Amino acid sequence: MTLTVVGSIAFDAVETPTGKRDRLLGGAAVHFSLASSFLCETRVVGPVGDDFGEEEYAVLHDRGVLTDDIEHVPGGKTFFWAGRYERDPNVRHTLQTDLNVFEHFQPKLSEASRAAETVFLANIHPDLQRAVHAQCHSARFVAMDTMNMWIEVTRPSLEKTIAGVDCLIVNDEEVKQLTDEPNLVRAARAVHAMGPRVVIAKQGEHGAGMYTPDGFFALPAYPTADVVDPTGAGDTFAGGFMGYVAAHAGEELDDELLRRAMAYGTALASFNVEAFGTERMQTLTGEEIAERVTALQRITRFDAAPVPLRA
Amino acid sequence: MTLTVVGSIAFDAVETPTGKRDRLLGGAAVHFSLASSFLCETRVVGPVGDDFGEEEYAVLHDRGVLTDDIEHVPGGKTFFWAGRYERDPNVRHTLQTDLNVFEHFQPKLSEASRAAETVFLANIHPDLQRAVHAQCHSARFVAMDTMNMWIEVTRPSLEKTIAGVDCLIVNDEEVKQLTDEPNLVRAARAVHAMGPRVVIAKQGEHGAGMYTPDGFFALPAYPTADVVDPTGAGDTFAGGFMGYVAAHAGEELDDELLRRAMAYGTALASFNVEAFGTERMQTLTGEEIAERVTALQRITRFDAAPVPLRA
């Protein structure tokens, strides 16, 4: 029932039309693990610098996240990202990216992390993703994220990494770019042919679609009137999805189960955007999550009562 | 149970990476009425020129569409639109727009059209939309479309038109532009404040969302691997939606009913894109529509089986 995630641990500086924060705990592995922690035991693998202290560890520990495999690089600085969102939070500008300790990161997993049955390879260099995957000897379900830069710069390595995983979780545009196929159905089929049997295309405010050999499932985003900070929403979605999968690792991972996992991912992501950084996830309760999953069911349900059609 | 639609009747020239057609029957009112004809009696109001002949009328008559209020302008030419789609069918270039008989169109409705309980004002000048609405003395549910040009050029008139209708059916971007609000939930609330109690935001390949005072409903688009010609998909959606509403005009138009209407609109739109112009709608059967509505239910359904959450 353990889930291991490898990915960035970061400090973020975020600017929106309504506010500005200079130093938020962030990074894909952080957003992911805070979400998955509601559903299963989660171990984080990634590097931090001297500036990563007790306060930051406490946020993870308070949610029961296991941090033994967070590697402290003496004399190093933690990964830093600065970005600005326009009034339309779909429009984001990256102002600064300092790799810092991530530049020479070589993931070394403890036996406990290697033994995880469920593994998430967050958006890092595909060589590193593969290095982690190779160490996970008991993995039954491995998912990964990636981004346009790796598609453009490291395609051969990326394709090798993708070929080995069970599930690809990326944005709409990334599925299309990866497969050079503007139609999502065909793009998903092309990914299936590369290896993964599950393809999830995230569509921001429009939700997400899941393509498996058995069918298609789509879930809208929960309608949120107050999007404060969208940073990490995709990783939080992945955390909820993978957390649900990990919590059911002993069962058959069929479409029914993966659909429910999508619902938890979607519910968790909708909370994450309600406040800056990890703030909302720190106060979130299991009751709130359960309520939102029910709400998602309510906003997607309709009766298909047959009507007489004029043929 | 009669539905009246006013809007363009056109010839379209369409170019896609896989084919080219110089003269297709098109226009919002045509796409709309072919869809609604499966659900209710539909009357079309709009102008045509001398080039609009028996062949074109036959397409409408074969589906039982009533064309008495199609106004033939002697010596005139029918509205013409030419467009080109890129490999990504979401990217469309308008190559030519000839208003022709539409330039001086003044809608004059027969008593039969004026008596309709359900009315759709397709995308035309908001003054004309209002002129039609004013004639419909028995209208119980009036919906309208519009476009960026009217928002930019005729905002005061457009706002007056919107204030009088029950339902606005437009694209995502248009709701945002109309209300100057990038968040869809807030944008929909702003439209509610303008008058309409139902706001439908169409999202192309991502489906559509419906906002009412009672709640939110979202439905994905049916996943189609072969999009041949997206022209008229939005009007076909509106036709299916309004056709369902018109078929139930005597009942309470609550959210349950409007959700089912969304499903019929979505199903019909998914067929429309499978071939050029109106070709697919001409061969479509009621059985195919019913099957697709069921399929939509299948791709959106999930169990929210509660799981133990680690609070």
Coordinates of C-alpha atoms in Angstrom, one line a residue:
Chain A
M1 CA 0.0 0.0 0.0
T2 CA 3.0 2.3 -0.2
L3 CA 3.3 4.9 -2.9
T4 CA 6.7 6.3 -3.8
V5 CA 7.0 9.6 -5.7
V6 CA 10.1 11.1 -7.2
G7 CA 10.1 14.7 -8.3
S8 CA 10.9 18.3 -7.4
I9 CA 10.8 19.8 -3.9
A10 CA 10.8 23.5 -4.3
F11 CA 10.4 27.0 -3.1
D12 CA 8.0 29.0 -5.3
A13 CA 7.4 32.7 -5.6
V14 CA 4.0 33.3 -7.0
E15 CA 2.3 36.5 -8.2
T16 CA -1.4 36.8 -9.0
P17 CA -3.6 39.8 -9.5
T18 CA -4.8 39.4 -5.9
G19 CA -1.6 38.7 -4.1
K20 CA 2.1 37.8 -4.0
R21 CA 4.1 35.3 -2.0
D22 CA 7.9 35.2 -2.1
R23 CA 8.5 31.9 -0.6
L24 CA 6.0 29.1 -0.7
L25 CA 6.6 25.4 -0.2
G26 CA 6.1 23.8 -3.6
G27 CA 7.4 21.4 -6.2
A28 CA 5.7 18.5 -7.9
A29 CA 6.6 15.9 -5.3
V30 CA 5.3 18.1 -2.5
H31 CA 1.9 18.9 -4.1
F32 CA 1.6 15.2 -5.1
S33 CA 2.4 13.7 -1.7
L34 CA 0.2 16.1 0.3
A35 CA -2.7 14.9 -1.9
S36 CA -1.8 11.2 -1.9
S37 CA -1.3 11.3 1.9
F38 CA -5.0 11.4 2.4
L39 CA -5.3 8.0 0.7
C40 CA -2.1 6.0 1.4
E41 CA 1.3 6.0 2.9
T42 CA 3.6 8.1 0.7
R43 CA 7.4 8.3 0.5
V44 CA 9.0 11.3 -1.2
V45 CA 12.3 11.1 -3.1
G46 CA 14.0 14.3 -4.1
P47 CA 16.8 16.7 -3.2
V48 CA 16.7 19.8 -1.0
G49 CA 19.3 22.4 0.1
D50 CA 20.4 24.0 3.4
D51 CA 17.4 26.4 3.1
F52 CA 14.9 23.5 3.6
G53 CA 14.3 23.3 7.3
E54 CA 12.1 22.1 10.1
E55 CA 9.2 24.2 9.0
E56 CA 9.1 22.6 5.6
Y57 CA 9.5 19.1 6.9
A58 CA 6.7 19.7 9.4
V59 CA 4.2 20.4 6.6
L60 CA 4.9 17.0 5.1
H61 CA 5.2 15.2 8.5
D62 CA 1.9 16.7 9.6
R63 CA 0.3 14.8 6.7
G64 CA 2.2 11.6 7.5
V65 CA 4.4 11.9 4.5
L66 CA 7.6 9.8 4.9
T67 CA 10.7 12.0 4.1
D68 CA 13.6 9.6 4.7
D69 CA 14.5 9.7 1.1
I70 CA 14.5 13.4 0.8
E71 CA 18.2 14.0 0.2
H72 CA 19.8 16.9 1.9
V73 CA 22.7 18.4 -0.2
P74 CA 25.0 20.2 2.1
G75 CA 25.9 23.7 0.9
G76 CA 23.1 23.5 -1.7
K77 CA 20.0 25.5 -2.3
T78 CA 16.6 24.1 -2.9
F79 CA 15.0 24.2 -6.4
F80 CA 13.4 27.6 -6.9
W81 CA 10.6 28.7 -9.3
A82 CA 9.0 32.1 -9.7
G83 CA 5.9 32.7 -11.8
R84 CA 3.2 35.2 -12.5
Y85 CA -0.4 34.5 -13.3
E86 CA -2.6 36.9 -15.3
R87 CA -6.2 37.7 -14.4
D88 CA -7.0 34.6 -16.4
P89 CA -5.2 32.0 -14.3
N90 CA -4.8 29.9 -17.4
V91 CA -2.1 32.3 -18.5
R92 CA 1.1 31.8 -16.6
H93 CA 4.5 33.4 -17.1
T94 CA 7.6 31.7 -15.7
L95 CA 9.8 34.5 -14.3
Q96 CA 12.7 32.4 -12.9
T97 CA 13.8 28.8 -12.6
D98 CA 16.9 27.9 -10.5
L99 CA 17.6 24.2 -10.7
N100 CA 20.1 24.4 -7.8
V101 CA 20.4 21.0 -6.0
F102 CA 18.4 19.5 -8.9
E103 CA 21.2 20.1 -11.4
H104 CA 23.2 17.1 -10.2
F105 CA 20.5 15.0 -8.6
Q106 CA 21.0 11.2 -8.8
P107 CA 18.1 9.5 -7.1
K108 CA 19.1 6.9 -4.5
L109 CA 16.1 5.1 -3.1
S110 CA 16.0 3.3 0.3
E111 CA 14.8 -0.2 0.3
A112 CA 11.5 1.0 1.7
S113 CA 10.9 3.3 -1.2
R114 CA 12.1 0.7 -3.7
A115 CA 9.6 -1.8 -2.3
A116 CA 6.5 0.4 -3.2
E117 CA 3.9 -1.3 -5.3
T118 CA 2.8 2.1 -6.8
V119 CA 5.2 4.6 -8.1
F120 CA 4.9 8.1 -9.6
L121 CA 7.6 9.7 -11.7
A122 CA 6.8 13.4 -11.6
N123 CA 8.1 15.8 -14.2
I124 CA 11.9 15.5 -14.2
H125 CA 14.5 14.4 -16.8
P126 CA 13.4 11.1 -18.4
D127 CA 16.8 9.5 -17.6
L128 CA 16.2 10.1 -13.9
Q129 CA 12.6 8.8 -14.2
R130 CA 14.0 5.6 -15.7
A131 CA 16.7 5.4 -13.1
V132 CA 14.1 5.5 -10.3
H133 CA 11.8 3.0 -12.1
A134 CA 14.6 0.5 -12.5
Q135 CA 15.1 0.5 -8.7
C136 CA 11.5 -0.2 -7.9
H137 CA 11.6 -4.0 -7.9
S138 CA 8.0 -4.5 -6.7
A139 CA 6.2 -1.9 -8.7
R140 CA 2.8 -3.0 -10.0
F141 CA 1.5 0.3 -11.3
V142 CA 3.9 3.1 -12.4
A143 CA 2.7 6.4 -13.7
M144 CA 4.6 9.4 -15.0
D145 CA 4.3 13.1 -16.0
T146 CA 6.5 15.0 -18.4
M147 CA 6.5 18.4 -20.1
N148 CA 7.1 20.1 -23.5
M149 CA 10.8 20.6 -22.9
W150 CA 11.6 16.9 -22.5
I151 CA 9.4 16.1 -25.5
E152 CA 11.5 18.6 -27.6
V153 CA 14.9 18.0 -26.1
T154 CA 15.1 14.4 -25.0
R155 CA 12.6 12.5 -27.1
P156 CA 14.5 9.2 -27.5
S157 CA 15.1 8.9 -23.7
L158 CA 11.5 10.1 -23.0
E159 CA 10.1 7.4 -25.3
K160 CA 12.1 4.7 -23.5
T161 CA 10.7 5.9 -20.2
I162 CA 7.2 6.0 -21.4
A163 CA 7.5 2.5 -22.9
G164 CA 8.1 1.1 -19.4
V165 CA 5.2 2.7 -17.5
D166 CA 1.6 1.8 -17.0
C167 CA 0.1 5.3 -17.1
L168 CA 0.9 8.7 -18.6
I169 CA -0.6 11.7 -16.9
V170 CA 0.0 14.9 -18.9
N171 CA -1.8 17.9 -20.2
D172 CA -3.9 17.8 -23.3
E173 CA -1.4 19.8 -25.3
E174 CA 1.5 17.5 -24.2
V175 CA -0.3 14.3 -25.4
K176 CA -0.9 16.1 -28.7
Q177 CA 2.7 17.3 -29.0
L178 CA 4.2 14.0 -28.0
T179 CA 2.3 12.1 -30.6
D180 CA 2.1 14.8 -33.2
E181 CA -1.7 14.1 -33.4
P182 CA -4.2 17.0 -32.8
N183 CA -7.1 14.6 -32.2
L184 CA -7.1 13.5 -28.6
V185 CA -8.6 10.1 -29.3
R186 CA -5.9 9.3 -31.9
A187 CA -3.2 10.9 -29.7
A188 CA -4.2 8.6 -26.8
R189 CA -4.2 5.5 -29.1
A190 CA -0.7 6.5 -30.2
V191 CA 0.4 6.6 -26.5
H192 CA -1.2 3.2 -26.0
A193 CA 1.0 1.9 -28.9
M194 CA 4.1 3.3 -27.1
G195 CA 3.4 1.2 -24.0
P196 CA 1.1 2.7 -21.3
R197 CA -2.3 1.2 -21.1
V198 CA -3.7 4.2 -19.2
V199 CA -3.5 7.7 -20.7
I200 CA -4.9 10.7 -18.7
A201 CA -5.1 14.1 -20.5
K202 CA -5.5 16.9 -18.0
Q203 CA -7.5 19.9 -19.3
G204 CA -7.2 22.5 -16.6
E205 CA -10.6 24.2 -15.9
H206 CA -12.2 21.6 -18.2
G207 CA -11.3 18.6 -16.2
A208 CA -9.6 15.5 -17.5
G209 CA -10.1 12.5 -19.8
M210 CA -8.9 9.0 -19.3
Y211 CA -8.3 6.6 -22.2
T212 CA -7.8 2.9 -21.6
P213 CA -8.0 -0.1 -24.0
D214 CA -11.5 -0.7 -22.4
G215 CA -12.9 2.8 -23.0
F216 CA -13.0 6.5 -22.3
F217 CA -13.9 8.4 -19.2
A218 CA -14.2 12.1 -18.8
L219 CA -14.6 14.1 -15.6
P220 CA -15.1 17.9 -15.5
A221 CA -13.2 20.0 -13.0
Y222 CA -15.1 21.0 -9.9
P223 CA -16.4 24.6 -10.6
T224 CA -14.4 26.9 -8.5
A225 CA -15.3 30.6 -8.4
D226 CA -12.2 31.6 -6.5
V227 CA -9.0 30.3 -8.0
V228 CA -6.3 31.8 -5.9
D229 CA -3.2 30.0 -7.1
P230 CA -3.3 27.2 -9.7
T231 CA 0.3 26.1 -9.0
G232 CA 0.5 22.4 -8.4
A233 CA -3.1 21.6 -9.4
G234 CA -1.9 19.0 -11.9
D235 CA 0.4 17.3 -9.4
T236 CA -2.3 17.4 -6.8
F237 CA -4.6 15.7 -9.2
A238 CA -2.0 13.0 -9.9
G239 CA -1.5 12.6 -6.1
G240 CA -5.2 12.0 -5.5
F241 CA -5.4 9.6 -8.5
M242 CA -2.3 7.6 -7.5
G243 CA -3.1 7.7 -3.8
Y244 CA -6.4 6.0 -4.6
V245 CA -4.7 3.4 -6.8
A246 CA -2.1 2.7 -4.1
A247 CA -4.8 2.3 -1.5
H248 CA -6.3 -0.5 -3.7
A249 CA -3.0 -1.9 -5.0
G250 CA -4.1 -5.5 -4.1
E251 CA -7.2 -5.3 -6.3
E252 CA -7.6 -5.5 -10.0
L253 CA -6.9 -2.0 -11.4
D254 CA -9.9 -2.0 -13.8
D255 CA -11.6 1.0 -15.3
E256 CA -14.2 1.2 -12.5
L257 CA -11.4 1.6 -10.0
L258 CA -9.4 4.1 -12.1
R259 CA -12.5 6.2 -12.6
R260 CA -13.0 6.5 -8.9
A261 CA -9.3 7.4 -8.7
M262 CA -9.9 10.2 -11.2
A263 CA -12.7 11.5 -9.0
Y264 CA -10.4 11.7 -6.0
G265 CA -7.7 13.4 -8.1
T266 CA -10.2 15.9 -9.4
A267 CA -11.6 16.7 -5.9
L268 CA -8.2 17.2 -4.4
A269 CA -7.0 19.4 -7.2
S270 CA -10.0 21.6 -6.8
F271 CA -9.0 22.3 -3.2
N272 CA -5.4 23.0 -4.0
V273 CA -6.2 26.1 -6.1
E274 CA -8.3 27.7 -3.4
A275 CA -5.2 29.1 -1.6
F276 CA -1.5 29.9 -2.2
G277 CA 1.0 27.0 -2.4
T278 CA 0.2 24.2 0.0
E279 CA -1.9 26.3 2.4
R280 CA -5.3 24.8 1.6
M281 CA -4.0 21.2 1.7
Q282 CA -2.7 21.8 5.2
T283 CA -6.2 22.5 6.5
L284 CA -8.1 20.1 4.4
T285 CA -10.1 17.3 6.0
G286 CA -11.2 13.9 4.8
E287 CA -14.8 14.9 5.2
E288 CA -14.3 17.8 2.8
I289 CA -12.8 15.5 0.2
A290 CA -15.6 13.0 0.5
E291 CA -18.2 15.8 0.1
R292 CA -16.5 17.0 -3.0
V293 CA -16.3 13.6 -4.6
T294 CA -20.1 13.3 -4.0
A295 CA -20.5 16.8 -5.5
L296 CA -18.6 15.7 -8.6
Q297 CA -21.0 12.8 -9.0
R298 CA -23.9 15.2 -8.7
I299 CA -22.7 17.6 -11.4
T300 CA -22.1 14.9 -13.9
R301 CA -25.2 12.8 -13.5
F302 CA -28.1 12.7 -16.0
D303 CA -30.9 10.4 -16.8
A304 CA -31.0 9.2 -20.4
A305 CA -34.8 8.7 -20.3
P306 CA -35.5 7.7 -23.9
V307 CA -37.6 10.0 -26.0
P308 CA -39.6 9.3 -29.2
L309 CA -37.3 10.4 -32.0
R310 CA -38.6 11.6 -35.3
A311 CA -36.6 9.4 -37.7
Chain B
M1 CA -44.3 21.7 -29.3
T2 CA -43.2 23.9 -32.2
L3 CA -39.7 25.3 -32.2
T4 CA -38.9 28.4 -34.3
V5 CA -35.3 29.2 -35.2
V6 CA -34.0 32.4 -36.9
G7 CA -30.6 32.5 -38.3
S8 CA -28.3 32.1 -41.3
I9 CA -29.0 29.8 -44.2
A10 CA -25.9 29.5 -46.2
F11 CA -23.6 27.9 -48.7
D12 CA -20.3 27.0 -47.2
A13 CA -16.9 26.2 -48.9
V14 CA -14.9 24.1 -46.6
E15 CA -11.3 23.1 -46.8
T16 CA -9.6 20.6 -44.5
P17 CA -6.4 18.6 -44.7
T18 CA -8.3 15.6 -46.0
G19 CA -10.7 17.2 -48.4
K20 CA -12.4 20.2 -50.0
R21 CA -16.0 21.1 -50.8
D22 CA -16.9 24.2 -52.8
R23 CA -20.6 24.3 -52.1
L24 CA -22.2 22.7 -49.0
L25 CA -25.6 23.5 -47.5
G26 CA -24.8 25.3 -44.3
G27 CA -25.7 28.1 -42.0
A28 CA -26.7 28.1 -38.3
A29 CA -30.4 27.7 -38.9
V30 CA -29.8 24.8 -41.2
H31 CA -27.5 22.9 -38.9
F32 CA -29.8 23.7 -35.9
S33 CA -33.0 22.6 -37.6
L34 CA -31.7 19.4 -38.9
A35 CA -30.7 18.5 -35.4
S36 CA -33.9 19.7 -33.7
S37 CA -36.0 17.9 -36.3
F38 CA -35.3 14.6 -34.6
L39 CA -37.0 15.8 -31.5
C40 CA -39.8 18.3 -32.5
E41 CA -41.5 20.2 -35.3
T42 CA -39.1 23.0 -36.4
R43 CA -39.8 26.1 -38.4
V44 CA -36.9 28.0 -40.0
V45 CA -36.8 31.8 -40.4
G46 CA -34.2 33.3 -42.7
P47 CA -33.4 34.7 -46.2
V48 CA -32.1 32.9 -49.3
G49 CA -31.3 34.0 -52.8
D50 CA -32.1 32.7 -56.3
D51 CA -29.3 30.1 -56.0
F52 CA -31.2 28.3 -53.2
G53 CA -33.2 25.7 -55.0
E54 CA -35.2 22.4 -54.8
E55 CA -32.1 20.4 -53.8
E56 CA -31.5 22.5 -50.7
Y57 CA -35.2 22.6 -49.7
A58 CA -35.3 18.9 -50.1
V59 CA -32.6 18.4 -47.4
L60 CA -34.8 20.3 -44.9
H61 CA -38.1 18.7 -46.1
D62 CA -36.7 15.2 -45.9
R63 CA -36.2 15.9 -42.1
G64 CA -39.7 17.4 -41.8
V65 CA -38.4 20.9 -41.3
L66 CA -41.0 23.6 -42.1
T67 CA -39.7 26.1 -44.5
D68 CA -42.7 28.5 -45.1
D69 CA -40.8 31.3 -43.4
I70 CA -37.7 31.0 -45.5
E71 CA -37.8 34.2 -47.4
H72 CA -36.7 34.1 -51.0
V73 CA -35.2 37.4 -52.0
P74 CA -35.6 37.7 -55.8
G75 CA -32.3 38.6 -57.6
G76 CA -30.4 37.9 -54.4
K77 CA -27.6 35.5 -53.5
T78 CA -27.6 33.2 -50.5
F79 CA -25.2 34.0 -47.6
F80 CA -21.8 32.5 -48.4
W81 CA -19.0 31.5 -46.0
A82 CA -15.6 30.0 -46.9
G83 CA -13.2 28.6 -44.3
R84 CA -10.1 26.4 -43.9
Y85 CA -9.3 24.1 -41.0
E86 CA -5.8 23.2 -40.0
R87 CA -4.8 19.7 -39.1
D88 CA -5.9 20.6 -35.7
P89 CA -9.6 21.2 -36.4
N90 CA -9.8 23.6 -33.4
V91 CA -7.8 26.1 -35.6
R92 CA -10.1 27.6 -38.3
H93 CA -9.5 30.4 -40.7
T94 CA -12.3 32.3 -42.3
L95 CA -11.4 33.0 -45.9
Q96 CA -14.5 34.7 -47.1
T97 CA -17.9 36.0 -45.8
D98 CA -20.5 37.4 -48.2
L99 CA -23.6 38.5 -46.4
N100 CA -25.6 38.8 -49.6
V101 CA -29.3 38.6 -48.9
F102 CA -28.5 38.8 -45.1
E103 CA -27.4 42.4 -45.5
H104 CA -30.9 43.8 -45.6
F105 CA -32.8 41.0 -43.9
Q106 CA -35.8 42.0 -41.8
P107 CA -37.4 39.0 -40.2
K108 CA -41.2 38.7 -40.8
L109 CA -42.6 35.7 -39.1
S110 CA -45.8 33.9 -40.1
E111 CA -48.4 33.4 -37.3
A112 CA -47.4 29.7 -37.1
S113 CA -43.8 30.7 -36.4
R114 CA -44.8 33.4 -34.0
A115 CA -46.9 30.9 -32.0
A116 CA -43.9 28.7 -31.1
E117 CA -43.4 28.0 -27.4
T118 CA -39.7 27.5 -27.9
V119 CA -37.5 29.9 -29.9
F120 CA -33.9 30.0 -30.8
L121 CA -32.2 33.1 -32.0
A122 CA -29.1 31.9 -33.8
N123 CA -26.0 34.1 -34.2
I124 CA -27.2 37.2 -36.1
H125 CA -27.3 41.0 -35.3
P126 CA -28.8 41.4 -31.8
D127 CA -31.3 44.0 -33.2
L128 CA -32.7 41.3 -35.5
Q129 CA -32.7 38.7 -32.6
R130 CA -34.8 41.1 -30.6
A131 CA -37.1 41.9 -33.5
V132 CA -37.9 38.2 -33.8
H133 CA -38.3 37.7 -30.1
A134 CA -40.8 40.6 -29.9
Q135 CA -43.0 38.8 -32.5
C136 CA -43.0 35.5 -30.6
H137 CA -46.1 36.1 -28.4
S138 CA -46.3 32.6 -27.0
A139 CA -42.6 31.9 -26.3
R140 CA -42.0 30.1 -23.0
F141 CA -38.3 29.4 -23.5
V142 CA -36.1 31.5 -25.6
A143 CA -32.4 30.8 -26.1
M144 CA -29.8 32.7 -28.2
D145 CA -26.3 32.5 -29.5
T146 CA -23.9 35.4 -30.4
M147 CA -20.3 35.9 -31.3
N148 CA -17.3 38.1 -30.5
M149 CA -18.1 40.6 -33.2
W150 CA -21.5 41.5 -31.7
I151 CA -19.9 41.7 -28.2
E152 CA -17.3 44.2 -29.6
V153 CA -19.4 46.2 -32.0
T154 CA -23.0 46.2 -30.7
R155 CA -22.7 45.7 -26.9
P156 CA -25.7 47.9 -25.8
S157 CA -28.1 46.2 -28.2
L158 CA -26.7 42.8 -27.4
E159 CA -27.2 43.3 -23.7
K160 CA -30.8 44.3 -24.3
T161 CA -31.3 41.1 -26.3
I162 CA -29.7 39.0 -23.7
A163 CA -31.7 40.6 -20.9
G164 CA -34.9 39.2 -22.5
V165 CA -34.0 35.6 -23.1
D166 CA -34.0 32.5 -20.8
C167 CA -30.9 30.9 -22.0
L168 CA -27.5 31.9 -23.5
I169 CA -25.6 29.3 -25.5
V170 CA -22.2 30.5 -26.5
N171 CA -18.5 29.4 -26.5
D172 CA -16.4 29.5 -23.4
E173 CA -14.4 32.4 -24.7
E174 CA -17.5 34.4 -25.5
V175 CA -19.0 34.1 -22.0
K176 CA -15.6 35.3 -20.7
Q177 CA -15.4 38.1 -23.2
L178 CA -19.0 39.2 -22.7
T179 CA -18.6 39.5 -18.9
D180 CA -14.9 40.5 -18.9
E181 CA -14.5 37.6 -16.4
P182 CA -11.9 34.9 -17.0
N183 CA -13.3 32.6 -14.4
L184 CA -16.2 30.6 -15.9
V185 CA -18.2 30.3 -12.7
R186 CA -18.1 34.0 -12.1
A187 CA -18.7 34.7 -15.8
A188 CA -21.9 32.5 -15.7
R189 CA -23.0 34.3 -12.6
A190 CA -22.5 37.7 -14.4
V191 CA -24.7 36.4 -17.2
H192 CA -27.4 35.3 -14.7
A193 CA -27.4 38.9 -13.4
M194 CA -28.0 40.1 -17.0
G195 CA -31.2 38.1 -17.3
P196 CA -30.9 34.5 -18.5
R197 CA -31.3 31.8 -15.9
V198 CA -29.6 29.2 -18.0
V199 CA -26.0 29.7 -19.3
I200 CA -24.4 27.1 -21.5
A201 CA -20.7 27.4 -22.2
K202 CA -19.6 25.3 -25.2
Q203 CA -16.0 24.0 -25.1
G204 CA -15.5 22.2 -28.4
E205 CA -13.7 19.0 -28.0
H206 CA -14.0 19.3 -24.2
G207 CA -17.8 19.3 -24.2
A208 CA -20.0 21.9 -22.5
G209 CA -21.0 23.2 -19.1
M210 CA -24.4 24.4 -18.0
Y211 CA -24.9 27.0 -15.2
T212 CA -28.3 27.5 -13.6
P213 CA -29.4 29.1 -10.3
D214 CA -29.9 25.5 -9.1
G215 CA -26.4 24.2 -10.0
F216 CA -23.8 23.2 -12.5
F217 CA -23.7 20.4 -15.0
A218 CA -20.9 19.4 -17.3
L219 CA -20.9 16.9 -20.1
P220 CA -17.8 15.9 -22.1
A221 CA -17.9 15.8 -25.9
Y222 CA -18.3 12.3 -27.3
P223 CA -14.8 11.2 -28.2
T224 CA -14.5 11.2 -32.0
A225 CA -11.4 9.9 -33.7
D226 CA -12.4 11.1 -37.2
V227 CA -13.4 14.8 -37.2
V228 CA -14.1 15.5 -40.8
D229 CA -15.7 18.9 -40.7
P230 CA -16.5 20.8 -37.4
T231 CA -18.6 23.4 -39.1
G232 CA -22.0 23.7 -37.5
A233 CA -21.2 21.6 -34.5
G234 CA -22.2 24.3 -32.1
D235 CA -25.5 25.0 -33.9
T236 CA -26.2 21.3 -34.0
F237 CA -25.6 21.1 -30.3
A238 CA -28.1 24.0 -29.8
G239 CA -30.6 22.2 -32.1
G240 CA -30.5 19.0 -30.1
F241 CA -30.7 20.9 -26.8
M242 CA -33.6 23.1 -27.9
G243 CA -35.3 20.3 -29.7
Y244 CA -35.4 18.3 -26.5
V245 CA -36.7 21.4 -24.6
A246 CA -39.4 22.0 -27.2
A247 CA -40.5 18.3 -27.1
H248 CA -41.1 18.8 -23.4
A249 CA -42.4 22.4 -23.5
G250 CA -45.5 21.5 -21.4
E251 CA -43.4 20.3 -18.5
E252 CA -41.4 22.1 -15.9
L253 CA -38.0 22.9 -17.5
D254 CA -36.0 22.0 -14.4
D255 CA -32.3 21.1 -14.3
E256 CA -33.0 17.4 -14.7
L257 CA -34.7 18.0 -18.0
L258 CA -32.1 20.5 -19.2
R259 CA -29.4 18.0 -18.5
R260 CA -31.1 15.5 -20.7
A261 CA -31.4 18.2 -23.3
M262 CA -27.6 18.7 -23.1
A263 CA -27.1 15.0 -23.7
Y264 CA -29.1 15.1 -26.9
G265 CA -27.3 18.3 -28.1
T266 CA -23.9 16.7 -27.4
A267 CA -24.9 13.4 -29.1
L268 CA -26.2 15.2 -32.2
A269 CA -23.1 17.5 -32.4
S270 CA -20.8 14.5 -32.4
F271 CA -22.5 13.1 -35.5
N272 CA -22.4 16.4 -37.3
V273 CA -18.6 16.5 -37.3
E274 CA -18.2 13.0 -38.9
A275 CA -18.8 14.3 -42.4
F276 CA -18.8 17.5 -44.5
G277 CA -21.6 20.0 -44.1
T278 CA -25.0 18.3 -43.4
E279 CA -24.1 15.0 -45.0
R280 CA -24.0 13.0 -41.8
M281 CA -27.3 14.5 -40.5
Q282 CA -29.0 13.4 -43.7
T283 CA -28.3 9.7 -43.0
L284 CA -28.6 9.8 -39.2
T285 CA -31.2 7.6 -37.5
G286 CA -33.1 7.9 -34.2
E287 CA -31.5 4.6 -33.1
E288 CA -28.0 6.0 -33.6
I289 CA -28.9 9.1 -31.5
A290 CA -30.3 7.0 -28.7
E291 CA -27.2 4.8 -28.7
R292 CA -24.9 7.7 -28.4
V293 CA -26.8 9.3 -25.6
T294 CA -26.4 6.0 -23.7
A295 CA -22.7 6.0 -24.6
L296 CA -22.4 9.5 -23.1
Q297 CA -23.9 8.2 -19.9
R298 CA -21.4 5.3 -19.9
I299 CA -18.4 7.5 -20.4
T300 CA -19.3 9.9 -17.5
R301 CA -20.5 7.4 -14.9
F302 CA -18.5 6.5 -11.8
D303 CA -19.2 5.1 -8.4
A304 CA -18.2 7.3 -5.5
A305 CA -17.7 4.3 -3.2
P306 CA -16.4 5.9 0.0
V307 CA -12.8 5.1 1.1
P308 CA -11.2 5.5 4.4
L309 CA -9.4 8.8 4.3
R310 CA -6.3 9.5 6.4
A311 CA -7.2 12.8 8.0

